[in-house]
C-alpha cells in the first residue's frame, strides 16, 4: 500500500441563496429545490456545467422521509455531470461544516480531487409524521390478509389518531427547546440583555454593509425574487431591540428575545473545495486553505454543561493540535444561534477557572479582538437554516481571507445534542 | 431557453379560420422567415448572379463561395425559381449604368422563392472620383431600399459597399446577407473597408470556436439569445447581469456551459471585474457585447433627474467606463470584436423616450468613433453596433396590445423580429472573417418605417 502525506485543500468559493424567514419567500420551496438551485448557482459561477466533481456531500436537519437520498437526487437535477456521486449527512446545525470537513479530508487523502459540501433546510416545508398510534394501525392494515380484517382495522381509527406530530425544536432527552437551554447557560454566565442586543445590532449592521459594498455579489444567487436575506434589518437599533419581550427563560432575569435569537429560516448553501492542481487546471484562484476541523460534544443531560457549549471544548483541542493560540486569528466566525451563545463562548475562554478545570488548560484560553468577530454579520441578521449555516460561513470567511491577502480565520458552530463543530481556514 | 418570441397574430394565421379572416379584412400576411440552422444550406436554391460588362471582380469571388457550398448559379435571364439574386455593380461609373440593376433584378424578383435575397454590390460614394460616379453609387442606396419594400414572402434586399482594396474581405458579409442569419435585416447598407481577415480557412459552422465572449445583460431577453447564439457558434460565454438577476443568469450560463458573473455594469469596477474574470477563468477576452440596457419612459416634460441619469448611466456611460479596462492593455486581444446594442429609437428618436433615445444615439456616436480609431484598427479590433427595431421580448411584451400590434407590423417584413435575429447579427459581427466591417450600425428591424 502506498501512503502519501495529506494534500492541502483549497476553498475555491461558494454559493447560497438569500436566506428567507420561514413561511416567507421560500414558503413553497422544498429542500431539494433550495439545494439544487444553490448547487446550480455554484456551477454557473465556476463554469462547472457538464463536469463531474469528486463528490457532493450535503444534508438537511428537517428532512422528509422521501429525501432519503437528497444530495444525489439534487445532483441529478443540476447541470453537473450525472455521474457525480453524492451522499447525505446530518449533524444537526453542524451539518454544513461537517460536510466541508469530510470533503476536505477525502481531498487531503487523495481519494478525490474536488468536491462540493452543502446544506439546506426549510422550516416552511418541515416533515410531519402520523402519530405513533395511527402508524401502528396503518402498519397492521398493511399486514392484514383478508378484506374483513382490513375493514375491522379501518373501523378502529379514532379522530385522535389523526393529530399529526409536528417535529419540534426540542431536545428529545430534556423536552426543553434550544432557547430554554441557552437561557439557563446565559444566566449561569451572567450574560446581560444589553450585551446581547448590541451583538444583534452589530450583526445586522455588518451584514447590511457587506451587501452594500457588493461583498455577496459572488457568494449569493438570488432566488424566487429574494436578493438579500429576508431577516436582515439594517436599521435596527439597541433601543428598538430593548423594547422586545423575552421569549426564552423565565421571570426577572430573562434576557433572550426574538431580536437576539435567530428565527426559523429557509435556505441552502454550497462550497467548492479542491486540490491546488484541480483549481489550477480549472483556472480558479483558491481563496483559502481548509486547515483543520474538529467536533466535540458535552453531556448536557446529566453533566453540568450547557447544550450549546461544545465549541468551547472543540476549539482548544484544535488549537493545541495546530500549535496555535486564540489570538492567532484575523477573523472569528462564531455562529450566532443566539447572541448569548457567542457571548458565553467568549466568556468561557476568558475564564481562568473554567479553562483550568474544564478545558485542562494552564490558564484562560484568552480573549479575542471583538473588531474581528463576525465582521460581515452572522446568523442573527442572515438567519439560520440549520444545515446551510456552515457553508455560508466557510465561503464568506474564505473570501474575507482572500480579500485581506493573509491570515487565519476560526469557525465555531454549535449544534443540537450538545455538539459543536469548529474549523480553521488560512488565506491562500 | 425560449428565444422564440410569441406572436399570436402569426399563430392565428396558421389556422384556416385565421387565413380567411386575414384575407377578408385585407390584413398583412407575415411570412415565416427562413432562419439559420447549423446544418441548413447557405441558400435553399439556386443563386442568380449578374454584373456590369467586363468589370466583375466581386461577382467572381462570390461565385467561388457558391462553388464551395455547392450552390447552383443560375442564369439571370432564365425563368426557373431561385433563392437569391446578386448583382455586382462595383464598377458603376454613371447613372446610365444603373440600367444593369434594373435589367438583372427586375425579372429575378418574380422568380424568388420565399425568404429570397437581393444582394447589391457597390462601392462607397465617399471614394467616387467623378460627380457622375458619386451620383450613380448613391443611387444604388435608393434603389436597394425601394426594392426591399417591394419584396414579399420574407424576402430581403441589402446593399454591400466594398471599399477599393477590400474585395478580399467580403466573404463573411456575403454569407451573412444570403443566409438565414440575416432573416430580419433588410434595406441595410453595410460597408466593408480595410481589414485583413485571417488567411486560414474559416470553419463556417463554428466561426467563433476558441473565442471567449462577454455578454452583458445576459440573464434574459436579447442578451440571453446573444449568449446562446455565440455559444452555438463555438464561443465560451461569460454571462454578465446584475446580482438581482442571478437566478436566471445561472440558468443561461449552465445551459451554455459558460460562467456567470454577477455584476452591475454601472459599478466603477465592472470593467476590471469583467477583464479579470475573462483572463483568470478563460485565459483571455476576444468578444465583448455591450447589451445591458434599461428604459425609464416618460415625456421629457415629466422626466426627472433620476430617470434621466439611470438610463444614460446604464445604456451609455457604463460602456465608456468599462471600455477603459476592456480596450486597455489587459482587455480585448488583438483582433478582438466589440458589438454595442443601440436601438432604432437612437436613430429616429421616440416620443416619451428622450433619455433612451439620447443614450442609444450616444452608443452610435461611440461606435462610429471607435470603429474609425486608427490604433484599434491597427490592432485588428473592430467595433460595431446593432440597432434592433421591434423585437419580441418581455420588454415589448409589456407594451399594450394595440401599440404592440402597430410596432410589430410597421416594417417591410410585417412582423416583429426575434431576439435570435439580433443575436445572429452580433455573432456575424464577431467573426474573425469579418475584419473589414468596423464602425457600422446594422439595423435589425425588418426595414422598419421608423427612422428609415
Ligand atoms: N426588445 C426590443 O425591442 C429592443 C429594441 C431595441 C433595442 N433593445 C435593446 O436591446 C438590449 C436588450 O434588451 P431586452 O429587450 O433584451 O431587455 P430586457 O430588459 O429583457 O433585458 C435586459 C437585461 O439587461 C440587464 N441589465 C439592466 N441593467 C443592468 C446593469 N446595470 N448591469 C447589468 N445588467 C443590467 C437586465 O437585468 C436584463 O437581464 C437593451 O440594450 C435594449 O435597449 C431592445
Coordinates of C-alpha atoms and ligand atoms in Angstrom, one line a residue, chain B residues 216-224 226 240-245 248-249 261-267 270 290-296 310 313-315 318 322 340-345 356 359-360 386-397 417 419 422 444, ligand 1:
Chain B
X216 CA -23.8 41.9 -20.6
X217 CA -27.5 41.8 -19.7
X218 CA -27.4 38.0 -20.5
X219 CA -29.9 36.8 -18.0
X220 CA -32.9 37.2 -20.3
X221 CA -34.3 38.7 -23.5
X222 CA -32.0 39.6 -26.3
X223 CA -28.8 39.1 -24.1
X224 CA -29.7 35.5 -23.4
X226 CA -26.9 36.5 -27.9
X240 CA -22.9 39.1 -17.0
X241 CA -26.0 40.6 -15.4
X242 CA -27.0 42.4 -12.2
X243 CA -26.8 40.3 -9.0
X244 CA -30.6 40.5 -8.7
X245 CA -30.9 38.6 -12.0
X248 CA -31.8 33.4 -14.5
X249 CA -28.2 34.2 -15.2
X261 CA -20.6 36.9 -13.4
X262 CA -23.0 38.8 -11.2
X263 CA -22.0 42.5 -11.8
X264 CA -23.8 45.8 -12.2
X265 CA -22.3 47.4 -15.4
X266 CA -22.6 50.8 -13.7
X267 CA -20.3 49.8 -10.8
X270 CA -17.3 46.5 -13.6
X290 CA -22.5 45.6 -24.6
X291 CA -26.2 44.6 -24.4
X292 CA -27.4 45.5 -20.9
X293 CA -29.9 48.3 -21.2
X294 CA -33.0 49.8 -19.5
X295 CA -35.9 52.1 -20.3
X296 CA -37.5 54.6 -18.0
X310 CA -30.3 56.0 -14.7
X313 CA -25.8 55.6 -16.8
X314 CA -26.7 52.1 -17.8
X315 CA -27.0 52.4 -21.5
X318 CA -21.2 52.4 -18.2
X322 CA -16.0 49.6 -18.8
X340 CA -22.8 47.6 -28.9
X341 CA -26.6 47.3 -28.8
X342 CA -28.2 50.5 -29.9
X343 CA -31.9 50.9 -31.0
X344 CA -33.9 52.5 -33.8
X345 CA -35.0 54.9 -31.0
X356 CA -33.4 56.4 -24.0
X359 CA -28.4 57.0 -24.8
X360 CA -28.9 54.9 -27.9
X386 CA -26.7 46.7 -34.0
X387 CA -29.9 48.8 -33.8
X388 CA -32.8 46.5 -33.2
X389 CA -36.3 47.5 -34.2
X390 CA -39.4 45.9 -32.7
X391 CA -38.1 42.6 -31.1
X392 CA -40.5 40.2 -29.4
X393 CA -39.2 40.2 -25.8
X394 CA -40.5 40.6 -22.2
X395 CA -39.8 44.3 -22.7
X396 CA -42.0 44.7 -25.7
X397 CA -44.4 42.1 -24.3
X417 CA -38.1 40.3 -35.0
X419 CA -34.1 38.0 -30.1
X422 CA -30.4 40.4 -33.2
X444 CA -32.1 44.6 -37.3
Ligands
LIG1 N1 -36.7 44.5 -27.1 C1 -36.6 45.4 -28.1 O1 -37.5 45.5 -28.9 C2 -35.3 46.2 -28.2 C3 -35.3 47.1 -29.2 C4 -34.2 47.9 -29.4 C5 -33.1 47.8 -28.5 N2 -33.2 46.9 -27.5 C6 -32.0 46.9 -26.6 O2 -31.6 45.5 -26.5 C7 -31.0 45.3 -25.2 C8 -31.6 44.2 -24.6 O3 -33.0 44.4 -24.4 P1 -34.1 43.4 -24.0 O4 -35.3 43.6 -24.7 O5 -33.5 42.0 -24.0 O6 -34.3 43.9 -22.5 P2 -34.5 43.0 -21.1 O7 -35.0 44.0 -20.1 O8 -35.3 41.8 -21.4 O9 -33.0 42.6 -20.7 C9 -32.0 43.5 -20.4 C10 -31.1 42.8 -19.4 O10 -30.1 43.8 -19.0 C11 -29.9 43.6 -17.6 N3 -29.4 44.9 -17.0 C12 -30.1 46.0 -16.8 N4 -29.4 46.9 -16.2 C13 -28.2 46.3 -15.9 C14 -27.0 46.7 -15.3 N5 -26.9 47.9 -14.7 N6 -25.9 45.9 -15.2 C15 -26.0 44.6 -15.8 N7 -27.1 44.2 -16.4 C16 -28.2 45.0 -16.5 C17 -31.2 43.3 -17.1 O11 -31.1 42.7 -15.8 C18 -31.8 42.3 -18.1 O12 -31.4 41.0 -17.8 C19 -31.1 46.7 -24.5 O13 -29.9 47.4 -24.6 C20 -32.2 47.3 -25.2 O14 -32.2 48.7 -25.1 C21 -34.3 46.2 -27.3

